[in-house]
Amino acid sequence: MTSLAELRQRLFHRYYIIHLIYGCTFILFSVKHLLFSNDGDISDAEVNAHIALVLFSVWKAFMASTAEELASVLILYTKFFTFCMIYWKYGMLKTILYLGGWIVLSTLFPQPWYQGPTKIIDLSESKFREDVQRRKQSNINEVGEGPRIAEITDDGQEEELSSSNSKATNRKKNKGKGKGKATTKEGEHTRYWIVMLYANWSLACLNFEAVLAKLSLEYSADHIKFGKIDIDIYTDLADEYGISRDPASFDLPTLLLFRDGSQIRRLPELTPTTQDSNKNKNTAAMTAKDTITRIGWSKKAATVVKAFQLDRIFIEK
C-alpha cells in the first residue's frame, strides 16, 4: 500500500492544490451560504447535483488506477460541476469568466508528471535501438518491418502472429540474430525490456506512468528493465510500431515487451490476422474491434502483469 509520505510527495503539488480549490468554488460558496446566511436553504435540484457529484467521485475512486488519475479526474468533475452550476444560477457572463479562468490556470499550471520513486529509464532513440532492440550501430538507420504480435506460451516460447500494421507471417524469428547486447554492466545484457511509448500532451500517458513506476520497483531485477521514450520527439518509432500521434486516437500509452531484442507482446494489443485471410473481408468489423480493444484495455498494474506474465519472467534465471 502506498504510504502517506509518498502520496504527499506525488500529490502535494501546486497543480493539484490550485485546480482543486478552483474546481470546488461553487461547493465552498454553498457551504458558506448554508453556515452564515439567514436564508440557508438550497433547492432540491442543487442537493441532487451535489449528490451526483459525490456518487461519480466515489465510483471513480474505485475505478482509478493511480492516485494521480483519481486526483485529475476529481478536479475535472468539480470544475465541470461548478461550470454548470454557475451557468444555471448566474447566467452566461459569469460562466464565460469562470471558463476563462479555467483555461488560464490550465495553461499556467499544467498537470505534472509522476513525482514518486521509480526505476523507469528515459530512453533516446539511439539508446532504444542499441539496448532494447539490440541493433548494431551500423544497422540503426535501417527501416524495420513494422510491429508484430507474439504470444508467450506457458513454456516460455514465443509464437508469432501478424498484425494489421505488419506483414503477414507465421514463421519463427531467430532470437537476437545479428543484434548487439544491451548493457547493464560491461559484458552483460538485459534480456527483458518493458518500454512505454508516450507523448507529453497525453493525459492517459501522464496518469499511467505511476502504474509503470510501481511495476519497475516491484519487478526490479538484473534481467528486467523498464524504460520510456517520447514518440513526439522520436517520430520514427511511432511509424515503426503503428502508433497514431493524433490526439483523438487511443494508441497512447503503448507498452511494449521485448525479449532478447525482439518485441513479443504489446498493450494495447493489435488485431491479429492470418496469412490466408481476405484483406477486404470484415474490414469494418476488424477496425471496430481494434478500436474497442485500444479504448478498453485496463491500465492497471494487474493487467500488465497478466498480459506480460511478469511473475514468470521475474523468477527466470
PDB file of C-alpha atoms in Angstrom:
ATOM      1  CA  MET A   1       0.000   0.000   0.000  1.00  0.00           C
ATOM      2  CA  THR A   2       1.204   3.483  -0.845  1.00  0.00           C
ATOM      3  CA  SER A   3       2.440   5.384   2.197  1.00  0.00           C
ATOM      4  CA  LEU A   4       1.139   8.818   3.165  1.00  0.00           C
ATOM      5  CA  ALA A   5       4.638  10.244   2.767  1.00  0.00           C
ATOM      6  CA  GLU A   6       4.783   9.035  -0.833  1.00  0.00           C
ATOM      7  CA  LEU A   7       1.295  10.396  -1.566  1.00  0.00           C
ATOM      8  CA  ARG A   8       2.376  13.782  -0.228  1.00  0.00           C
ATOM      9  CA  GLN A   9       5.424  13.642  -2.481  1.00  0.00           C
ATOM     10  CA  ARG A  10       3.307  12.783  -5.519  1.00  0.00           C
ATOM     11  CA  LEU A  11       0.226  14.941  -4.931  1.00  0.00           C
ATOM     12  CA  PHE A  12       1.372  17.909  -2.832  1.00  0.00           C
ATOM     13  CA  HIS A  13       1.922  19.966  -5.963  1.00  0.00           C
ATOM     14  CA  ARG A  14       0.599  23.396  -6.857  1.00  0.00           C
ATOM     15  CA  TYR A  15      -1.333  21.947  -9.808  1.00  0.00           C
ATOM     16  CA  TYR A  16      -3.497  19.685  -7.638  1.00  0.00           C
ATOM     17  CA  ILE A  17      -3.968  22.269  -4.877  1.00  0.00           C
ATOM     18  CA  ILE A  18      -4.818  25.281  -7.059  1.00  0.00           C
ATOM     19  CA  HIS A  19      -7.033  23.420  -9.511  1.00  0.00           C
ATOM     20  CA  LEU A  20      -8.949  21.570  -6.792  1.00  0.00           C
ATOM     21  CA  ILE A  21      -9.685  24.824  -4.964  1.00  0.00           C
ATOM     22  CA  TYR A  22     -10.797  26.415  -8.234  1.00  0.00           C
ATOM     23  CA  GLY A  23     -12.986  23.414  -9.048  1.00  0.00           C
ATOM     24  CA  CYS A  24     -14.626  23.497  -5.623  1.00  0.00           C
ATOM     25  CA  THR A  25     -15.522  27.206  -5.874  1.00  0.00           C
ATOM     26  CA  PHE A  26     -19.275  26.639  -6.000  1.00  0.00           C
ATOM     27  CA  ILE A  27     -19.162  23.951  -3.293  1.00  0.00           C
ATOM     28  CA  LEU A  28     -17.263  26.280  -0.952  1.00  0.00           C
ATOM     29  CA  PHE A  29     -19.705  29.086  -1.734  1.00  0.00           C
ATOM     30  CA  SER A  30     -22.670  26.780  -0.994  1.00  0.00           C
ATOM     31  CA  VAL A  31     -21.187  25.729   2.370  1.00  0.00           C
ATOM     32  CA  LYS A  32     -20.551  29.359   3.283  1.00  0.00           C
ATOM     33  CA  HIS A  33     -24.128  30.221   2.298  1.00  0.00           C
ATOM     34  CA  LEU A  34     -25.534  27.436   4.468  1.00  0.00           C
ATOM     35  CA  LEU A  35     -23.450  28.341   7.519  1.00  0.00           C
ATOM     36  CA  PHE A  36     -23.574  32.109   7.528  1.00  0.00           C
ATOM     37  CA  SER A  37     -26.695  33.165   5.637  1.00  0.00           C
ATOM     38  CA  ASN A  38     -30.067  33.671   7.245  1.00  0.00           C
ATOM     39  CA  ASP A  39     -31.620  32.150   4.142  1.00  0.00           C
ATOM     40  CA  GLY A  40     -29.647  28.926   4.344  1.00  0.00           C
ATOM     41  CA  ASP A  41     -31.940  26.724   2.299  1.00  0.00           C
ATOM     42  CA  ILE A  42     -30.852  25.288  -1.039  1.00  0.00           C
ATOM     43  CA  SER A  43     -33.120  23.874  -3.697  1.00  0.00           C
ATOM     44  CA  ASP A  44     -33.737  20.180  -4.303  1.00  0.00           C
ATOM     45  CA  ALA A  45     -32.023  20.497  -7.684  1.00  0.00           C
ATOM     46  CA  GLU A  46     -28.821  21.729  -6.029  1.00  0.00           C
ATOM     47  CA  VAL A  47     -28.949  18.923  -3.493  1.00  0.00           C
ATOM     48  CA  ASN A  48     -29.357  16.354  -6.280  1.00  0.00           C
ATOM     49  CA  ALA A  49     -26.465  17.908  -8.208  1.00  0.00           C
ATOM     50  CA  HIS A  50     -24.183  17.644  -5.173  1.00  0.00           C
ATOM     51  CA  ILE A  51     -25.250  14.037  -4.591  1.00  0.00           C
ATOM     52  CA  ALA A  52     -24.490  13.198  -8.227  1.00  0.00           C
ATOM     53  CA  LEU A  53     -21.022  14.734  -7.878  1.00  0.00           C
ATOM     54  CA  VAL A  54     -20.339  12.645  -4.774  1.00  0.00           C
ATOM     55  CA  LEU A  55     -21.542   9.435  -6.437  1.00  0.00           C
ATOM     56  CA  PHE A  56     -19.407   9.986  -9.534  1.00  0.00           C
ATOM     57  CA  SER A  57     -16.410  10.750  -7.327  1.00  0.00           C
ATOM     58  CA  VAL A  58     -16.864   7.578  -5.269  1.00  0.00           C
ATOM     59  CA  TRP A  59     -17.263   5.491  -8.435  1.00  0.00           C
ATOM     60  CA  LYS A  60     -14.037   6.948  -9.853  1.00  0.00           C
ATOM     61  CA  ALA A  61     -12.230   6.250  -6.591  1.00  0.00           C
ATOM     62  CA  PHE A  62     -12.859   2.530  -7.138  1.00  0.00           C
ATOM     63  CA  MET A  63     -12.036   2.641 -10.865  1.00  0.00           C
ATOM     64  CA  ALA A  64      -8.890   4.795 -10.892  1.00  0.00           C
ATOM     65  CA  SER A  65      -5.559   3.045 -11.451  1.00  0.00           C
ATOM     66  CA  THR A  66      -3.433   5.653  -9.675  1.00  0.00           C
ATOM     67  CA  ALA A  67      -3.724   8.483  -7.175  1.00  0.00           C
ATOM     68  CA  GLU A  68      -2.750  10.912  -9.944  1.00  0.00           C
ATOM     69  CA  GLU A  69      -5.572   9.689 -12.163  1.00  0.00           C
ATOM     70  CA  LEU A  70      -8.090   9.972  -9.334  1.00  0.00           C
ATOM     71  CA  ALA A  71      -6.944  13.480  -8.416  1.00  0.00           C
ATOM     72  CA  SER A  72      -7.007  14.753 -12.012  1.00  0.00           C
ATOM     73  CA  VAL A  73     -10.466  13.296 -12.666  1.00  0.00           C
ATOM     74  CA  LEU A  74     -11.890  14.698  -9.422  1.00  0.00           C
ATOM     75  CA  ILE A  75     -10.541  18.107 -10.424  1.00  0.00           C
ATOM     76  CA  LEU A  76     -12.268  17.754 -13.795  1.00  0.00           C
ATOM     77  CA  TYR A  77     -15.542  16.689 -12.130  1.00  0.00           C
ATOM     78  CA  THR A  78     -15.548  19.609  -9.700  1.00  0.00           C
ATOM     79  CA  LYS A  79     -14.695  22.133 -12.419  1.00  0.00           C
ATOM     80  CA  PHE A  80     -17.460  20.884 -14.683  1.00  0.00           C
ATOM     81  CA  PHE A  81     -19.895  20.826 -11.747  1.00  0.00           C
ATOM     82  CA  THR A  82     -19.052  24.438 -10.857  1.00  0.00           C
ATOM     83  CA  PHE A  83     -19.239  25.466 -14.515  1.00  0.00           C
ATOM     84  CA  CYS A  84     -22.785  24.054 -14.841  1.00  0.00           C
ATOM     85  CA  MET A  85     -23.996  25.460 -11.526  1.00  0.00           C
ATOM     86  CA  ILE A  86     -22.691  28.962 -12.307  1.00  0.00           C
ATOM     87  CA  TYR A  87     -24.470  28.877 -15.661  1.00  0.00           C
ATOM     88  CA  TRP A  88     -27.692  27.686 -14.016  1.00  0.00           C
ATOM     89  CA  LYS A  89     -27.655  30.236 -11.179  1.00  0.00           C
ATOM     90  CA  TYR A  90     -25.814  33.276 -12.525  1.00  0.00           C
ATOM     91  CA  GLY A  91     -26.061  33.247 -16.315  1.00  0.00           C
ATOM     92  CA  MET A  92     -23.741  33.280 -19.285  1.00  0.00           C
ATOM     93  CA  LEU A  93     -21.399  36.161 -18.381  1.00  0.00           C
ATOM     94  CA  LYS A  94     -20.090  34.680 -15.138  1.00  0.00           C
ATOM     95  CA  THR A  95     -19.899  31.264 -16.802  1.00  0.00           C
ATOM     96  CA  ILE A  96     -17.617  32.669 -19.504  1.00  0.00           C
ATOM     97  CA  LEU A  97     -15.444  34.325 -16.844  1.00  0.00           C
ATOM     98  CA  TYR A  98     -15.144  31.021 -14.980  1.00  0.00           C
ATOM     99  CA  LEU A  99     -14.255  29.199 -18.214  1.00  0.00           C
ATOM    100  CA  GLY A 100     -11.592  31.817 -18.945  1.00  0.00           C
ATOM    101  CA  GLY A 101     -10.078  31.287 -15.505  1.00  0.00           C
ATOM    102  CA  TRP A 102     -10.120  27.530 -16.136  1.00  0.00           C
ATOM    103  CA  ILE A 103      -8.143  27.974 -19.350  1.00  0.00           C
ATOM    104  CA  VAL A 104      -5.636  30.369 -17.762  1.00  0.00           C
ATOM    105  CA  LEU A 105      -4.970  28.071 -14.807  1.00  0.00           C
ATOM    106  CA  SER A 106      -4.564  25.044 -17.091  1.00  0.00           C
ATOM    107  CA  THR A 107      -2.007  26.983 -19.132  1.00  0.00           C
ATOM    108  CA  LEU A 108      -0.040  28.356 -16.188  1.00  0.00           C
ATOM    109  CA  PHE A 109      -0.202  25.225 -14.019  1.00  0.00           C
ATOM    110  CA  PRO A 110      -0.296  22.076 -16.172  1.00  0.00           C
ATOM    111  CA  GLN A 111      -0.557  18.666 -14.559  1.00  0.00           C
ATOM    112  CA  PRO A 112       2.907  17.408 -13.569  1.00  0.00           C
ATOM    113  CA  TRP A 113       4.407  14.064 -14.423  1.00  0.00           C
ATOM    114  CA  TYR A 114       4.791  11.368 -11.798  1.00  0.00           C
ATOM    115  CA  GLN A 115       6.791  12.641  -8.795  1.00  0.00           C
ATOM    116  CA  GLY A 116       7.337   9.424  -6.818  1.00  0.00           C
ATOM    117  CA  PRO A 117      10.025   6.713  -6.686  1.00  0.00           C
ATOM    118  CA  THR A 118      10.726   4.918  -9.956  1.00  0.00           C
ATOM    119  CA  LYS A 119      13.265   2.822 -11.854  1.00  0.00           C
ATOM    120  CA  ILE A 120      11.994   3.812 -15.310  1.00  0.00           C
ATOM    121  CA  ILE A 121      14.815   4.803 -17.653  1.00  0.00           C
ATOM    122  CA  ASP A 122      14.405   7.720 -20.082  1.00  0.00           C
ATOM    123  CA  LEU A 123      15.497   6.438 -23.489  1.00  0.00           C
ATOM    124  CA  SER A 124      16.729   8.233 -26.563  1.00  0.00           C
ATOM    125  CA  GLU A 125      16.165   6.642 -29.970  1.00  0.00           C
ATOM    126  CA  SER A 126      19.790   5.533 -30.251  1.00  0.00           C
ATOM    127  CA  LYS A 127      19.680   4.048 -26.762  1.00  0.00           C
ATOM    128  CA  PHE A 128      16.425   2.286 -27.614  1.00  0.00           C
ATOM    129  CA  ARG A 129      17.929   0.829 -30.795  1.00  0.00           C
ATOM    130  CA  GLU A 130      21.129  -0.324 -29.133  1.00  0.00           C
ATOM    131  CA  ASP A 131      19.920  -1.541 -25.732  1.00  0.00           C
ATOM    132  CA  VAL A 132      16.306  -2.585 -26.297  1.00  0.00           C
ATOM    133  CA  GLN A 133      16.268  -3.723 -29.928  1.00  0.00           C
ATOM    134  CA  ARG A 134      19.963  -4.663 -29.760  1.00  0.00           C
ATOM    135  CA  ARG A 135      20.753  -3.301 -33.173  1.00  0.00           C
ATOM    136  CA  LYS A 136      24.341  -2.676 -34.044  1.00  0.00           C
ATOM    137  CA  GLN A 137      25.256   0.932 -34.679  1.00  0.00           C
ATOM    138  CA  SER A 138      25.634   0.249 -38.399  1.00  0.00           C
ATOM    139  CA  ASN A 139      22.067  -1.057 -38.591  1.00  0.00           C
ATOM    140  CA  ILE A 140      20.296   1.672 -36.620  1.00  0.00           C
ATOM    141  CA  ASN A 141      19.238   3.581 -39.728  1.00  0.00           C
ATOM    142  CA  GLU A 142      17.737   0.519 -41.410  1.00  0.00           C
ATOM    143  CA  VAL A 143      13.972   0.509 -41.854  1.00  0.00           C
ATOM    144  CA  GLY A 144      12.208  -2.186 -39.838  1.00  0.00           C
ATOM    145  CA  GLU A 145       9.364  -4.401 -40.924  1.00  0.00           C
ATOM    146  CA  GLY A 146       6.911  -2.799 -38.536  1.00  0.00           C
ATOM    147  CA  PRO A 147       5.253  -4.079 -35.385  1.00  0.00           C
ATOM    148  CA  ARG A 148       4.338  -7.663 -34.783  1.00  0.00           C
ATOM    149  CA  ILE A 149       2.406  -9.568 -32.152  1.00  0.00           C
ATOM    150  CA  ALA A 150       3.656 -12.676 -30.426  1.00  0.00           C
ATOM    151  CA  GLU A 151       2.014 -14.887 -27.856  1.00  0.00           C
ATOM    152  CA  ILE A 152       4.061 -16.073 -24.879  1.00  0.00           C
ATOM    153  CA  THR A 153       3.245 -19.724 -24.311  1.00  0.00           C
ATOM    154  CA  ASP A 154       3.317 -21.401 -20.925  1.00  0.00           C
ATOM    155  CA  ASP A 155       6.751 -22.922 -21.571  1.00  0.00           C
ATOM    156  CA  GLY A 156       8.231 -19.511 -22.333  1.00  0.00           C
ATOM    157  CA  GLN A 157       8.388 -19.921 -26.107  1.00  0.00           C
ATOM    158  CA  GLU A 158       7.080 -17.184 -28.378  1.00  0.00           C
ATOM    159  CA  GLU A 159       4.601 -17.824 -31.159  1.00  0.00           C
ATOM    160  CA  GLU A 160       4.439 -15.010 -33.716  1.00  0.00           C
ATOM    161  CA  LEU A 161       1.237 -13.642 -35.242  1.00  0.00           C
ATOM    162  CA  SER A 162       0.949 -10.969 -37.882  1.00  0.00           C
ATOM    163  CA  SER A 163      -0.848  -7.711 -37.202  1.00  0.00           C
ATOM    164  CA  SER A 164      -2.894  -5.239 -39.210  1.00  0.00           C
ATOM    165  CA  ASN A 165       0.170  -2.962 -39.346  1.00  0.00           C
ATOM    166  CA  SER A 166       2.788  -5.597 -40.263  1.00  0.00           C
ATOM    167  CA  LYS A 167       3.443  -8.129 -42.979  1.00  0.00           C
ATOM    168  CA  ALA A 168       1.549 -11.378 -42.551  1.00  0.00           C
ATOM    169  CA  THR A 169       3.882 -14.101 -41.317  1.00  0.00           C
ATOM    170  CA  ASN A 170       3.779 -17.416 -39.465  1.00  0.00           C
ATOM    171  CA  ARG A 171       7.480 -18.069 -39.189  1.00  0.00           C
ATOM    172  CA  LYS A 172       9.686 -18.071 -36.106  1.00  0.00           C
ATOM    173  CA  LYS A 173      12.411 -15.480 -35.845  1.00  0.00           C
ATOM    174  CA  ASN A 174      15.907 -16.302 -34.653  1.00  0.00           C
ATOM    175  CA  LYS A 175      16.152 -14.651 -31.278  1.00  0.00           C
ATOM    176  CA  GLY A 176      18.773 -11.937 -31.091  1.00  0.00           C
ATOM    177  CA  LYS A 177      20.176 -12.715 -34.541  1.00  0.00           C
ATOM    178  CA  GLY A 178      22.524 -10.023 -35.827  1.00  0.00           C
ATOM    179  CA  LYS A 179      21.922  -7.819 -32.827  1.00  0.00           C
ATOM    180  CA  GLY A 180      24.177  -6.346 -30.227  1.00  0.00           C
ATOM    181  CA  LYS A 181      23.700  -6.565 -26.481  1.00  0.00           C
ATOM    182  CA  ALA A 182      22.117  -4.031 -24.190  1.00  0.00           C
ATOM    183  CA  THR A 183      24.476  -3.304 -21.356  1.00  0.00           C
ATOM    184  CA  THR A 184      23.851  -3.277 -17.635  1.00  0.00           C
ATOM    185  CA  LYS A 185      27.442  -3.836 -16.634  1.00  0.00           C
ATOM    186  CA  GLU A 186      30.278  -4.217 -19.051  1.00  0.00           C
ATOM    187  CA  GLY A 187      29.874  -7.511 -20.923  1.00  0.00           C
ATOM    188  CA  GLU A 188      26.348  -8.139 -19.606  1.00  0.00           C
ATOM    189  CA  HIS A 189      22.940  -7.501 -21.134  1.00  0.00           C
ATOM    190  CA  THR A 190      19.319  -7.155 -20.109  1.00  0.00           C
ATOM    191  CA  ARG A 191      17.121  -9.886 -21.520  1.00  0.00           C
ATOM    192  CA  TYR A 192      13.719  -8.246 -20.969  1.00  0.00           C
ATOM    193  CA  TRP A 193      12.709  -4.651 -21.561  1.00  0.00           C
ATOM    194  CA  ILE A 194       9.275  -3.143 -20.894  1.00  0.00           C
ATOM    195  CA  VAL A 195       9.056   0.176 -22.715  1.00  0.00           C
ATOM    196  CA  MET A 196       6.296   2.794 -22.639  1.00  0.00           C
ATOM    197  CA  LEU A 197       5.857   4.849 -25.809  1.00  0.00           C
ATOM    198  CA  TYR A 198       4.271   8.125 -24.748  1.00  0.00           C
ATOM    199  CA  ALA A 199       3.620  11.747 -25.670  1.00  0.00           C
ATOM    200  CA  ASN A 200       3.881  14.725 -23.335  1.00  0.00           C
ATOM    201  CA  TRP A 201       0.421  16.004 -24.263  1.00  0.00           C
ATOM    202  CA  SER A 202      -1.321  12.692 -23.460  1.00  0.00           C
ATOM    203  CA  LEU A 203      -3.167  12.738 -20.139  1.00  0.00           C
ATOM    204  CA  ALA A 204      -3.515   8.943 -20.296  1.00  0.00           C
ATOM    205  CA  CYS A 205       0.285   8.587 -20.501  1.00  0.00           C
ATOM    206  CA  LEU A 206       0.760  11.059 -17.683  1.00  0.00           C
ATOM    207  CA  ASN A 207      -1.538   9.093 -15.369  1.00  0.00           C
ATOM    208  CA  PHE A 208      -0.224   5.681 -16.434  1.00  0.00           C
ATOM    209  CA  GLU A 209       3.395   6.427 -15.552  1.00  0.00           C
ATOM    210  CA  ALA A 210       2.624   5.854 -11.858  1.00  0.00           C
ATOM    211  CA  VAL A 211       1.477   2.309 -12.705  1.00  0.00           C
ATOM    212  CA  LEU A 212       4.666   1.601 -14.642  1.00  0.00           C
ATOM    213  CA  ALA A 213       6.785   3.132 -11.866  1.00  0.00           C
ATOM    214  CA  LYS A 214       5.206   0.800  -9.322  1.00  0.00           C
ATOM    215  CA  LEU A 215       5.931  -2.193 -11.557  1.00  0.00           C
ATOM    216  CA  SER A 216       9.526  -1.038 -12.130  1.00  0.00           C
ATOM    217  CA  LEU A 217      10.093  -1.159  -8.380  1.00  0.00           C
ATOM    218  CA  GLU A 218       8.218  -4.385  -7.729  1.00  0.00           C
ATOM    219  CA  TYR A 219       9.811  -6.322 -10.601  1.00  0.00           C
ATOM    220  CA  SER A 220      13.293  -4.856 -10.405  1.00  0.00           C
ATOM    221  CA  ALA A 221      15.861  -7.464 -11.483  1.00  0.00           C
ATOM    222  CA  ASP A 222      19.106  -7.716 -13.439  1.00  0.00           C
ATOM    223  CA  HIS A 223      17.325  -9.294 -16.412  1.00  0.00           C
ATOM    224  CA  ILE A 224      14.335  -6.889 -16.467  1.00  0.00           C
ATOM    225  CA  LYS A 225      14.401  -3.166 -17.155  1.00  0.00           C
ATOM    226  CA  PHE A 226      11.710  -0.560 -17.648  1.00  0.00           C
ATOM    227  CA  GLY A 227      12.000   2.395 -19.996  1.00  0.00           C
ATOM    228  CA  LYS A 228      10.022   5.146 -21.692  1.00  0.00           C
ATOM    229  CA  ILE A 229      10.504   7.114 -24.891  1.00  0.00           C
ATOM    230  CA  ASP A 230       8.710  10.179 -26.278  1.00  0.00           C
ATOM    231  CA  ILE A 231       7.301   9.474 -29.754  1.00  0.00           C
ATOM    232  CA  ASP A 232       6.690  13.187 -30.338  1.00  0.00           C
ATOM    233  CA  ILE A 233      10.466  13.615 -30.330  1.00  0.00           C
ATOM    234  CA  TYR A 234      11.314  10.285 -31.973  1.00  0.00           C
ATOM    235  CA  THR A 235       8.555  10.094 -34.549  1.00  0.00           C
ATOM    236  CA  ASP A 236      10.158   7.223 -36.473  1.00  0.00           C
ATOM    237  CA  LEU A 237       9.262   4.897 -33.604  1.00  0.00           C
ATOM    238  CA  ALA A 238       5.590   5.877 -33.829  1.00  0.00           C
ATOM    239  CA  ASP A 239       5.570   4.905 -37.513  1.00  0.00           C
ATOM    240  CA  GLU A 240       7.565   1.741 -36.891  1.00  0.00           C
ATOM    241  CA  TYR A 241       5.139   0.455 -34.264  1.00  0.00           C
ATOM    242  CA  GLY A 242       1.948   1.668 -35.915  1.00  0.00           C
ATOM    243  CA  ILE A 243       1.082   4.262 -33.268  1.00  0.00           C
ATOM    244  CA  SER A 244      -1.029   7.260 -34.198  1.00  0.00           C
ATOM    245  CA  ARG A 245       0.064  10.589 -32.703  1.00  0.00           C
ATOM    246  CA  ASP A 246      -3.348  12.108 -33.330  1.00  0.00           C
ATOM    247  CA  PRO A 247      -4.783  13.449 -30.036  1.00  0.00           C
ATOM    248  CA  ALA A 248      -8.079  11.783 -30.926  1.00  0.00           C
ATOM    249  CA  SER A 249      -6.510   8.320 -31.168  1.00  0.00           C
ATOM    250  CA  PHE A 250      -6.454   5.736 -28.383  1.00  0.00           C
ATOM    251  CA  ASP A 251      -2.973   4.342 -29.068  1.00  0.00           C
ATOM    252  CA  LEU A 252      -1.244   6.011 -26.130  1.00  0.00           C
ATOM    253  CA  PRO A 253       0.249   4.891 -23.932  1.00  0.00           C
ATOM    254  CA  THR A 254       1.599   1.851 -25.788  1.00  0.00           C
ATOM    255  CA  LEU A 255       3.526  -0.664 -23.729  1.00  0.00           C
ATOM    256  CA  LEU A 256       5.992  -2.999 -25.456  1.00  0.00           C
ATOM    257  CA  LEU A 257       7.636  -6.132 -24.065  1.00  0.00           C
ATOM    258  CA  PHE A 258      10.975  -7.129 -25.602  1.00  0.00           C
ATOM    259  CA  ARG A 259      12.896 -10.352 -25.113  1.00  0.00           C
ATOM    260  CA  ASP A 260      16.464 -10.609 -26.430  1.00  0.00           C
ATOM    261  CA  GLY A 261      15.841  -7.590 -28.651  1.00  0.00           C
ATOM    262  CA  SER A 262      12.571  -8.844 -30.208  1.00  0.00           C
ATOM    263  CA  GLN A 263       9.118  -7.480 -29.420  1.00  0.00           C
ATOM    264  CA  ILE A 264       6.972 -10.335 -28.117  1.00  0.00           C
ATOM    265  CA  ARG A 265       3.936  -8.531 -26.698  1.00  0.00           C
ATOM    266  CA  ARG A 266       2.254  -5.141 -26.572  1.00  0.00           C
ATOM    267  CA  LEU A 267      -0.579  -3.294 -24.861  1.00  0.00           C
ATOM    268  CA  PRO A 268      -2.989  -2.298 -26.247  1.00  0.00           C
ATOM    269  CA  GLU A 269      -2.905  -5.333 -28.494  1.00  0.00           C
ATOM    270  CA  LEU A 270      -3.174  -5.082 -32.245  1.00  0.00           C
ATOM    271  CA  THR A 271      -5.841  -7.104 -34.019  1.00  0.00           C
ATOM    272  CA  PRO A 272      -4.104 -10.257 -35.329  1.00  0.00           C
ATOM    273  CA  THR A 273      -4.758 -11.542 -38.809  1.00  0.00           C
ATOM    274  CA  THR A 274      -3.859 -14.812 -40.513  1.00  0.00           C
ATOM    275  CA  GLN A 275      -1.820 -15.215 -43.674  1.00  0.00           C
ATOM    276  CA  ASP A 276      -4.713 -16.530 -45.773  1.00  0.00           C
ATOM    277  CA  SER A 277      -7.289 -14.031 -44.599  1.00  0.00           C
ATOM    278  CA  ASN A 278      -9.161 -11.927 -47.126  1.00  0.00           C
ATOM    279  CA  LYS A 279      -7.935  -8.364 -46.827  1.00  0.00           C
ATOM    280  CA  ASN A 280     -11.311  -6.912 -47.722  1.00  0.00           C
ATOM    281  CA  LYS A 281     -13.341  -9.260 -45.568  1.00  0.00           C
ATOM    282  CA  ASN A 282     -14.948  -7.825 -42.454  1.00  0.00           C
ATOM    283  CA  THR A 283     -12.752  -4.733 -42.683  1.00  0.00           C
ATOM    284  CA  ALA A 284     -15.212  -2.568 -40.769  1.00  0.00           C
ATOM    285  CA  ALA A 285     -15.685  -5.213 -38.084  1.00  0.00           C
ATOM    286  CA  MET A 286     -11.938  -5.641 -37.626  1.00  0.00           C
ATOM    287  CA  THR A 287     -11.427  -1.884 -37.411  1.00  0.00           C
ATOM    288  CA  ALA A 288     -14.184  -1.594 -34.809  1.00  0.00           C
ATOM    289  CA  LYS A 289     -12.730  -4.470 -32.792  1.00  0.00           C
ATOM    290  CA  ASP A 290      -9.277  -2.916 -32.883  1.00  0.00           C
ATOM    291  CA  THR A 291     -10.643   0.446 -31.713  1.00  0.00           C
ATOM    292  CA  ILE A 292     -12.625  -1.138 -28.872  1.00  0.00           C
ATOM    293  CA  THR A 293      -9.541  -3.080 -27.779  1.00  0.00           C
ATOM    294  CA  ARG A 294      -7.434   0.069 -27.636  1.00  0.00           C
ATOM    295  CA  ILE A 295     -10.080   2.038 -25.739  1.00  0.00           C
ATOM    296  CA  GLY A 296     -10.987  -0.712 -23.330  1.00  0.00           C
ATOM    297  CA  TRP A 297      -7.675  -2.131 -22.087  1.00  0.00           C
ATOM    298  CA  SER A 298      -7.422  -1.667 -18.363  1.00  0.00           C
ATOM    299  CA  LYS A 299      -4.436   0.496 -17.494  1.00  0.00           C
ATOM    300  CA  LYS A 300      -3.930  -1.268 -14.181  1.00  0.00           C
ATOM    301  CA  ALA A 301      -0.855  -2.989 -12.846  1.00  0.00           C
ATOM    302  CA  ALA A 302      -2.636  -6.359 -12.697  1.00  0.00           C
ATOM    303  CA  THR A 303      -3.452  -6.144 -16.409  1.00  0.00           C
ATOM    304  CA  VAL A 304       0.195  -5.572 -17.330  1.00  0.00           C
ATOM    305  CA  VAL A 305       1.383  -8.344 -15.006  1.00  0.00           C
ATOM    306  CA  LYS A 306      -1.027 -10.840 -16.527  1.00  0.00           C
ATOM    307  CA  ALA A 307      -0.540  -9.836 -20.185  1.00  0.00           C
ATOM    308  CA  PHE A 308       3.264  -9.797 -19.955  1.00  0.00           C
ATOM    309  CA  GLN A 309       3.486 -12.720 -17.492  1.00  0.00           C
ATOM    310  CA  LEU A 310       5.770 -10.677 -15.274  1.00  0.00           C
ATOM    311  CA  ASP A 311       5.592 -13.130 -12.368  1.00  0.00           C
ATOM    312  CA  ARG A 312       7.058 -15.887 -14.561  1.00  0.00           C
ATOM    313  CA  ILE A 313       9.603 -13.567 -16.168  1.00  0.00           C
ATOM    314  CA  PHE A 314      10.717 -12.236 -12.780  1.00  0.00           C
ATOM    315  CA  ILE A 315      11.758 -15.661 -11.448  1.00  0.00           C
ATOM    316  CA  GLU A 316      13.667 -16.608 -14.619  1.00  0.00           C
ATOM    317  CA  LYS A 317      17.390 -17.146 -14.216  1.00  0.00           C
TER     318      LYS A 317
END
